[in-house]
Amino acid sequence: MNLILAVKLYITKMAEESGPGMKVLLMDKQTTSIVSMVYTQSEILQKEVYLFERLDSRSSDEPMKHLKCIVFVRPTKENVSLLSNELRNPRYGMYYIYFTNIIPKEDIKTLAECDEIEVVREVQEFYGDYLAISPHLFSLNIIGSGSYANKLVWDPIHLMRTVQGIIGVLLSLKKSPLIRYEESSDMCKRLADKVWEVMSKEEKLFNHRQPEGPPLLLILDRRSDCFTPLLTQWTYQAMVHELLGISNNRVNMSHVPDISKELSEVVLSSEHDEFYADNMYLNYGEIGQTMKGLMEEFQKKAKSHQKVESIADMKQFIENYPHFKKMSGTVTKHVNIIGELASTVSRRNLLEISEVEQEIACQDQHYQHLQRVRALVQKVSNTDAVRLVMLYALKYQDHSNSDITGLVDALKKKGVSHQSYEMVYRVLEYALRQGEATNTNIVNQKSVVKITKRIFKDLKGVENVYTQHSPVLKDILEDLLKGRLRESNYPFLVASESNSSMNRRGQDIIVFIVGGTTYEESLTVHMLNKNYPGFRLVLGGTTVHNSTSFLEELNICTQGMHLRPQRYK
């Protein structure tokens, strides 16, 4: 189950089906992102695609009848309307139309009626309706999937988009799964019902042979683990997202002092950057070491390139130059990223903050944790102070000596805005609760171990710290893979002939987290795929969160919620 490969195959097929000749690729805003995640512009140029246009913002009305037009858009009413206008007055010689998902027959009929001069050669459904971030991770780029109306419910537009995204994943991977969902979440149940409804209605599309036993779609709720997206991250990919932000594989570096124009936005893609692919899951200390090795290798090659003394040397230099230039770009990019990470860690005192975060996550020492959070609140930034208090509140809200109110008062005295300190109470109301007891999955209580630090002396100032927290998802998936996941907590949507089918080796599992997943959870799935070779896991979410986007999600979803600070001491 390789999500990137599935989307790439669709795009390759589009280019091949239109035959030889110059082509234009006509997309919408979302498919532009979908394509750019898996293909570089130079790779698409090799398929004779020389022009890229947006259906919703045409750059020119000039006819170009010599070009074939590949249309790759989502099957929305707006796109059907724009495409109808395009076909009434076609700019290109031929049109090959591909929708990213199931399109109603009446919309096809509308397009056929507008194609009066018969320029359309092909209309197909190619199900690349999601952002393939890595072979095992996908996102739908939705922030704020629900809204509060006496309880948390789906935003109807986001529900429809989420159903379409999951259907796209299932059809592109050719999977017809059983569905399980988190019983304590109404939003998970609603999503499961809607996905099943589409699968039942489009039975022919889901008529896939399942020689290794039925695949599984497991739908979970972010609200069962609000801890993970609030933690400081220390593996390369997750750390870049937490401290700099990754959007559609791009990192905005324009705020970095003295950054060159070409490095103001850089691309981090495991498909096109070998160093990133090899190191994205390494921790902060290890990444420093491997960066040092890459720089030493580059310096050796740069020295050898200086010795161009003969025709043979010149020939070798020209042959090696593209690789040399690519390596030069890789070194420059990652040195700048790692330099900015180091600067941010130092400026925000993140080593000390993270030590306390991890202790709260993995130990049970209320008094010591309360004292450390109180002390840190006074000396760190407002943003980090609020995160620390939120983590303390999630862990100790039911403790007899809990002092959430005292810590919120400390935030007020520090000058933290009302909207910011209110997030402490918002996250407690947002987190899934069973009766009046906090969901026991919020913090991984199994990892009651002391913090360990390993200092890498080869590279000054780089430590490997605080990565022993494991998300709730790890426990859920390990229970699932061992056949121990309780059906009372994670029921099947439709009763299956026998749950023993779930224990057969070779099982394909698609996990989807309503409210967003994280890169720490992506690492968990990556490791489980390595450690359980008989299973193949794919992870997706409405978005991929860092702490900033999670707070945005929290803010949107809890608007109108009646906050009850008096419930928390």
Coordinates of C-alpha atoms in Angstrom, one line a residue, residues 238 257 374 403 435 443 450 492:
A238 CA 8.2 16.4 13.2
P257 CA 17.7 36.5 8.9
R374 CA 5.0 27.0 38.0
D403 CA -4.0 23.4 40.8
G435 CA -18.6 9.7 32.2
V443 CA -1.4 9.8 28.5
K450 CA 13.1 8.3 33.9
F492 CA -17.4 -3.1 13.7

